[in-house]
GROMACS .gro file of C-alpha atoms in nm:
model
  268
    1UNK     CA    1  13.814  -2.449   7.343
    2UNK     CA    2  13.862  -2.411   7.770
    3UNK     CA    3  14.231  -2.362   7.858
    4UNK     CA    4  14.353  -2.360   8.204
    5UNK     CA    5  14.599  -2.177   8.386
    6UNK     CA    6  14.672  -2.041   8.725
    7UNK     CA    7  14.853  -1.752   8.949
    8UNK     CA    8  14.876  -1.697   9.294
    9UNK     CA    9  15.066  -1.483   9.559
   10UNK     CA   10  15.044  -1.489   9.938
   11UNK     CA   11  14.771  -1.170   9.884
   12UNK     CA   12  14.529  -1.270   9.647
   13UNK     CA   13  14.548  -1.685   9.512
   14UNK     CA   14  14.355  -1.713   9.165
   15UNK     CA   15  14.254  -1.909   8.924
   16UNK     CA   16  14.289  -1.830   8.561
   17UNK     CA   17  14.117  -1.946   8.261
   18UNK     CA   18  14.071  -1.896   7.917
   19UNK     CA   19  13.808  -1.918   7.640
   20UNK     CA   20  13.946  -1.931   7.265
   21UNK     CA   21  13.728  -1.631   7.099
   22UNK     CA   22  13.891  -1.754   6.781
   23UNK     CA   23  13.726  -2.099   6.774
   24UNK     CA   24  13.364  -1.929   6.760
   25UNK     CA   25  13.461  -1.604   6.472
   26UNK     CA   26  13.262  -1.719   6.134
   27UNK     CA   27  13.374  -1.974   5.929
   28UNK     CA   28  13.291  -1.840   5.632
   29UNK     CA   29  13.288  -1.452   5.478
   30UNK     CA   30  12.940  -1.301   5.582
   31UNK     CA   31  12.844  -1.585   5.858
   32UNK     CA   32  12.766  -1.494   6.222
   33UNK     CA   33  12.934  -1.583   6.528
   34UNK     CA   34  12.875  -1.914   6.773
   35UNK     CA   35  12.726  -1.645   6.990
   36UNK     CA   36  12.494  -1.917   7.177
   37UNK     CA   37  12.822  -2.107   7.205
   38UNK     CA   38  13.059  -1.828   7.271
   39UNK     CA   39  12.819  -1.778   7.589
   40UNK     CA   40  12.817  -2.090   7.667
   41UNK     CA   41  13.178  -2.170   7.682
   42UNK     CA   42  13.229  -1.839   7.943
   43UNK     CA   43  12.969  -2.009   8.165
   44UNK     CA   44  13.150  -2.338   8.150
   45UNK     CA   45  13.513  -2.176   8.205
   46UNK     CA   46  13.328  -1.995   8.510
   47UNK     CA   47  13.230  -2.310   8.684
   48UNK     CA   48  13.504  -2.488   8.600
   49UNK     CA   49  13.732  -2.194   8.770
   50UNK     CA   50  13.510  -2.217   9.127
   51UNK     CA   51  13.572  -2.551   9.132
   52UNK     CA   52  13.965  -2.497   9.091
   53UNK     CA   53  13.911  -2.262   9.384
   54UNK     CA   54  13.870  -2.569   9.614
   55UNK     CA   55  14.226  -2.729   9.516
   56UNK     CA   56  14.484  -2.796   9.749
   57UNK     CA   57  14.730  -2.499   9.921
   58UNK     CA   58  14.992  -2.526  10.167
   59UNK     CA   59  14.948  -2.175  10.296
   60UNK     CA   60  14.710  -2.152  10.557
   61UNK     CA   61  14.710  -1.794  10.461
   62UNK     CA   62  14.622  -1.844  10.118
   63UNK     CA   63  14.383  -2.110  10.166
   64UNK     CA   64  14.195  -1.859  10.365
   65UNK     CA   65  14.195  -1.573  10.143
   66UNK     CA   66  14.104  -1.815   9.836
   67UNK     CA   67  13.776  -1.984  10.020
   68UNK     CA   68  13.694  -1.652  10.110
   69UNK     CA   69  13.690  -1.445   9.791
   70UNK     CA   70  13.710  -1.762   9.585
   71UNK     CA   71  13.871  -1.479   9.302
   72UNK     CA   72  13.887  -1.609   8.938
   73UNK     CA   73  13.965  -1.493   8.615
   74UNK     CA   74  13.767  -1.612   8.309
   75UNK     CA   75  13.977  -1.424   8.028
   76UNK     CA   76  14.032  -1.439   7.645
   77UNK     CA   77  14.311  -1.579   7.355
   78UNK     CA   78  14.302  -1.585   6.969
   79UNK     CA   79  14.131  -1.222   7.013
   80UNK     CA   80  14.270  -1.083   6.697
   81UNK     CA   81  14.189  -1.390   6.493
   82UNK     CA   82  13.818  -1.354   6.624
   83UNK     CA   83  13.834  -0.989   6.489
   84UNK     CA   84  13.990  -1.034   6.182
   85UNK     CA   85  13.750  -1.336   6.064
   86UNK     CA   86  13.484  -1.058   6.112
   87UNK     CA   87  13.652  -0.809   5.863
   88UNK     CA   88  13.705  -0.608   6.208
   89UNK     CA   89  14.062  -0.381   6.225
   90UNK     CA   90  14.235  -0.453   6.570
   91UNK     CA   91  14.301  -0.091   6.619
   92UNK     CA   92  13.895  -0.020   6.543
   93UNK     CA   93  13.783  -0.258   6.771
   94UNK     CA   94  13.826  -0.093   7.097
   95UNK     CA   95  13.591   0.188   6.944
   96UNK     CA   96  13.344  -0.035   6.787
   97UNK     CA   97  12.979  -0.078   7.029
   98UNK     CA   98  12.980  -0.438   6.879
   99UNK     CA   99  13.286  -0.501   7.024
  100UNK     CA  100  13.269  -0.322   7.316
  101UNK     CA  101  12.849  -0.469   7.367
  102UNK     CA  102  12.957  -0.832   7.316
  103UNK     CA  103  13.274  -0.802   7.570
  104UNK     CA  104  13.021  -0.609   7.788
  105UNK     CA  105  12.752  -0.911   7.726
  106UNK     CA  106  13.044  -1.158   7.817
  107UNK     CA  107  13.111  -1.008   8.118
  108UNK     CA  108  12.753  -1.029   8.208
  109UNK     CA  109  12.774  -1.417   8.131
  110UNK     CA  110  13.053  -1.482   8.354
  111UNK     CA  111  12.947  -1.260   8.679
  112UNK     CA  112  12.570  -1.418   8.654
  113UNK     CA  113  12.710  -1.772   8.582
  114UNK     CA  114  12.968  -1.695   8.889
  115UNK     CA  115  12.670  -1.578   9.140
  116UNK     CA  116  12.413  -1.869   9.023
  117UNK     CA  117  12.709  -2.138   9.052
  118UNK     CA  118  12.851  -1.973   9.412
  119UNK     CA  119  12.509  -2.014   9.591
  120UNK     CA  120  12.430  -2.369   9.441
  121UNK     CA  121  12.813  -2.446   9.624
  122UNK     CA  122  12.735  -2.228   9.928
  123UNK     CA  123  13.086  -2.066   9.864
  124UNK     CA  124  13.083  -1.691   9.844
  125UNK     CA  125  13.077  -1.518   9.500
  126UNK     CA  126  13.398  -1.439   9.390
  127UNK     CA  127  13.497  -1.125   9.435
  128UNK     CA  128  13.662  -1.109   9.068
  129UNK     CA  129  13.552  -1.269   8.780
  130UNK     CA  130  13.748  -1.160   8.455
  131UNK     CA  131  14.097  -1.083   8.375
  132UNK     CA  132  14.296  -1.048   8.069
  133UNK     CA  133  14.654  -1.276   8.101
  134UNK     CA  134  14.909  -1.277   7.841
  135UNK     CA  135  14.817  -1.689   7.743
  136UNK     CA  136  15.159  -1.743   7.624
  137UNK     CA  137  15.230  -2.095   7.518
  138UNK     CA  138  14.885  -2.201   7.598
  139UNK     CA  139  14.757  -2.008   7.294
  140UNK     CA  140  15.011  -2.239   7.090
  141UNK     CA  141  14.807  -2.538   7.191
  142UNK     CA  142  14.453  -2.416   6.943
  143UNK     CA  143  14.743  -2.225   6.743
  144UNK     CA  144  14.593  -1.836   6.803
  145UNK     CA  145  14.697  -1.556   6.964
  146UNK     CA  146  14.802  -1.511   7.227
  147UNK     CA  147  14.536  -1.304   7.471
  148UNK     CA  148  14.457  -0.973   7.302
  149UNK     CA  149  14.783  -0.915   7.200
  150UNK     CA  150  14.850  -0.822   6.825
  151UNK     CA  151  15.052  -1.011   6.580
  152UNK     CA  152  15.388  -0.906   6.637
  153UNK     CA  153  15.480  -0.908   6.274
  154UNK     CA  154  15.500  -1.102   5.949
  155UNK     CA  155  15.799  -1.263   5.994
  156UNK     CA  156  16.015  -1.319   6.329
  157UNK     CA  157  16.257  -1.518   6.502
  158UNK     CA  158  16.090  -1.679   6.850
  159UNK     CA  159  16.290  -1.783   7.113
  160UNK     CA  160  16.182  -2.035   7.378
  161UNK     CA  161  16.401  -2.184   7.651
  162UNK     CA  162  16.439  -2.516   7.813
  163UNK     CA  163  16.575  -2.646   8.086
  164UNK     CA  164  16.807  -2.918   8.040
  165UNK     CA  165  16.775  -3.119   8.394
  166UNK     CA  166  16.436  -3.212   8.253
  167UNK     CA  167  16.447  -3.557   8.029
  168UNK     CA  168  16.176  -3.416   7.810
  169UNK     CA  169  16.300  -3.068   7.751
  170UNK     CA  170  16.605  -3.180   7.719
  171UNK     CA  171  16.508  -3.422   7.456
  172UNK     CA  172  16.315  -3.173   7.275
  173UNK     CA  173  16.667  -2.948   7.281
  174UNK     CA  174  16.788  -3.261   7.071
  175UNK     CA  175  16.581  -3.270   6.839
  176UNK     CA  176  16.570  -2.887   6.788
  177UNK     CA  177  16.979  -2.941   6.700
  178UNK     CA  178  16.916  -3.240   6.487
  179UNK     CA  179  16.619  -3.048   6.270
  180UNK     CA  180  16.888  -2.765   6.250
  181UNK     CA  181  16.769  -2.533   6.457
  182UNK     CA  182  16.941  -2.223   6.601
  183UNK     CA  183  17.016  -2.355   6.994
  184UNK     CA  184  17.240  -2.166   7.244
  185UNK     CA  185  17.288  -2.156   7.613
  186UNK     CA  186  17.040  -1.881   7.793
  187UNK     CA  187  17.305  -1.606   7.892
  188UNK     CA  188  17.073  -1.563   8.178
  189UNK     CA  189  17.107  -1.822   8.362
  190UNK     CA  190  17.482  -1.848   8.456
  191UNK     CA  191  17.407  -2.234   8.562
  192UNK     CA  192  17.425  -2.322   8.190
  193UNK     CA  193  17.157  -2.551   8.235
  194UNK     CA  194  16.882  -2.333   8.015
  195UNK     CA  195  16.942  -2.370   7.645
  196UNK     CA  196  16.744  -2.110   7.361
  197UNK     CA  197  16.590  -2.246   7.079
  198UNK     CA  198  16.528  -2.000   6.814
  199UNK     CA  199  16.233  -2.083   6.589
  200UNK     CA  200  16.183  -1.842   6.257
  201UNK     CA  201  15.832  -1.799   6.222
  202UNK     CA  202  15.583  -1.642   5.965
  203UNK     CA  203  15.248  -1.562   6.098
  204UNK     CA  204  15.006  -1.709   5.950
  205UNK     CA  205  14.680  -1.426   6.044
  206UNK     CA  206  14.942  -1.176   5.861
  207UNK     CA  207  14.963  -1.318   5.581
  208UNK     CA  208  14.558  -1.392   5.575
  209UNK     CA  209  14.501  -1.038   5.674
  210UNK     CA  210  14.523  -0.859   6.011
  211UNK     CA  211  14.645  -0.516   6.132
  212UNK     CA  212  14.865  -0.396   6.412
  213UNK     CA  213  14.755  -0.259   6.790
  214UNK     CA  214  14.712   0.107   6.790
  215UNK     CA  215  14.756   0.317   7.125
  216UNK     CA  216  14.549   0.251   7.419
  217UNK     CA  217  14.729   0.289   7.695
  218UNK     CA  218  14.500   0.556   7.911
  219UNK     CA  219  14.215   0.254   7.915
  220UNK     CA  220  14.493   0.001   8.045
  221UNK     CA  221  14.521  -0.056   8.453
  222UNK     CA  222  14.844  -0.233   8.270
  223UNK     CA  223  15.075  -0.350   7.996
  224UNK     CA  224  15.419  -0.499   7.915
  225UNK     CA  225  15.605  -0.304   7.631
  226UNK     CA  226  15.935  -0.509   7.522
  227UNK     CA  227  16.042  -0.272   7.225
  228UNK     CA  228  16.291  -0.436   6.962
  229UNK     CA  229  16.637  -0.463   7.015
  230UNK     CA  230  16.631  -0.414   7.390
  231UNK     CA  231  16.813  -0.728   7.511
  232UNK     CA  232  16.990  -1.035   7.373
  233UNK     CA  233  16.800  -1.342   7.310
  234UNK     CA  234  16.475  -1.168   7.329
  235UNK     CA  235  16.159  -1.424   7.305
  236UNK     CA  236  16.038  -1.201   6.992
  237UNK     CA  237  16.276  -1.064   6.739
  238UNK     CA  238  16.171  -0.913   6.399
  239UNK     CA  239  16.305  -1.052   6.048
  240UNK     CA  240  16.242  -0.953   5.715
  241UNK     CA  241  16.103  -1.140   5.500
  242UNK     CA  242  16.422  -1.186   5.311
  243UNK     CA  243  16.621  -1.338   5.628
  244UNK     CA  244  16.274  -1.533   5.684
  245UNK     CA  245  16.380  -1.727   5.337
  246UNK     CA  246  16.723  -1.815   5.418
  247UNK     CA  247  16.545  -2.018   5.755
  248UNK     CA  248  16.287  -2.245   5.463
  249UNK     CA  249  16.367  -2.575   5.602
  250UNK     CA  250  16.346  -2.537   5.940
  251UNK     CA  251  16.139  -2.243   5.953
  252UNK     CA  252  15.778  -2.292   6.146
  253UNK     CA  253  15.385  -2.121   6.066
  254UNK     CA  254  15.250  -1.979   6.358
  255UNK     CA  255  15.073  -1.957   6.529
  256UNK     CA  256  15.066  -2.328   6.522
  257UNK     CA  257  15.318  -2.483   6.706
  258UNK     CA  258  15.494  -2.805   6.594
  259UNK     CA  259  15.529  -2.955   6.941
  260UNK     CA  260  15.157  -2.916   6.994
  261UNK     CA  261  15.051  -3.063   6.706
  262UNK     CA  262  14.918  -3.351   6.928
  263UNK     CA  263  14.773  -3.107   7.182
  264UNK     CA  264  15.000  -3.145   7.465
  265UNK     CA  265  15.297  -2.849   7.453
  266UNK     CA  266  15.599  -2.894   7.634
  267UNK     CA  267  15.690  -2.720   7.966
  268UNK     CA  268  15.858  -2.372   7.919
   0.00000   0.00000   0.00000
């Protein structure tokens, strides 16, 4: 599965897209990966990303810097699913050569794909060609997680926020209420137009089998840590398993999410 998503600032416009790794693990115990279709979707997410490269910008001064390092990300989400399916322990993986020689391979894919697709345009070869973004909801929409991060835990309370001047946000606020959901204003926004809906959520890879991110913070250029209990109204808070129970009827499996069951997520 191709996701698409996109950042830019005045400096350096991208374009940012994602490959599912989870959609090509083994279906069944013992089974090899899609790895001719694993390799195939990178190439595909790389062409598609040039081709975003050529959209419209009303910044003369980013519409120069895009056309000339045409700078795209081809990244990853449902990471840990891929690993678990393989009977591989997220916190082994980063010292695993399979690991490390596919992501390696990948990379390969995507720079090769990027210079063959860049001269058949005439359009310089981007400068970058990978990146690792957090996903966020768009890893709802195949139901994995999200980039490489780990499963946060078994069983925990996510928060997601609307904003009520929007007919179809607000609507979904509704319906949260009428399903008997936990909504309250965001006490961030002092407008009062953002409302919270809390969703308690079991993850579903947890319960199959999956294991927690160990250290690796020398080999990161960057991270976001957001330890518990830091703020109010956090997007992530964990429950027990116990408190999980009292939530049964309008508790939700991730990483599935109901409002994407028809593959189109609402805006956050």
């Amino acid at each position: 599965m191709l996701v698409l998503d996109s950042l830019a600032n005045l400096l350096a416009p991208v374009v940012l897209g994602h490959v599912n790794l989870d959609a090509f693990a083994p279906k069944v115990r013992g089974a090899r990966i899609d790895r001719a279709g694993l390799e195939r979707a990178h190439q595909l997410m790389t062409r598609f990303l040039i081709r975003a490269t050529y959209g419209d910008m009303t910044d003369d001064q980013q519409r120069h810097v895009m056309h000339t390092e045409r700078r795209i990300g081809v990244g990853h989400l449902g990471v840990q699913g891929f690993l678990a399916k393989q009977g591989i322990r997220y916190s082994d993986a980063p010292y695993r050569y399979d690991v490390r020689n596919l992501l390696n391979d990948l990379y390969d894919v995507v720079r090769e794909e990027a210079r063959e697709y860049a001269f058949q345009l005439r359009v310089p070869e981007p400068v970058k060609v990978t990146t690792e973004a957090p996903t966020g909801s768009i890893a709802k929409m195949p139901g994995v997680t999200e980039g490489i991060h780990p499963i946060y835990a078994r069983h925990f309370k996510r928060r997601v926020r609307f904003s009520m001047p929007d007919p179809a946000q607000a609507k979904t606020v509704e319906d949260a209420v009428l399903a008997g959901f936990e909504v309250e204003k965001c006490i961030y926004d002092q407008s009062g137009n953002t409302m919270v809906v809390t969703y308690p959520t079991k993850d579903k890879l947890v319960a199959e089998a999956a294991a927690i991110i160990q250290s690796w913070l020398p080999d990161l250029k960057g991270t976001t840590l957001m330890p518990d209990g830091t703020r109010a109204q956090a997007p992530y808070e964990r429950i027990t398993e116990e408190e999980f129970a009292q939530y049964a009827v309008t508790s939700v499996e991730d990483v599935t999410d109901e409002e994407c069951s028809t593959g189109a997520c609402p805006v956050r």
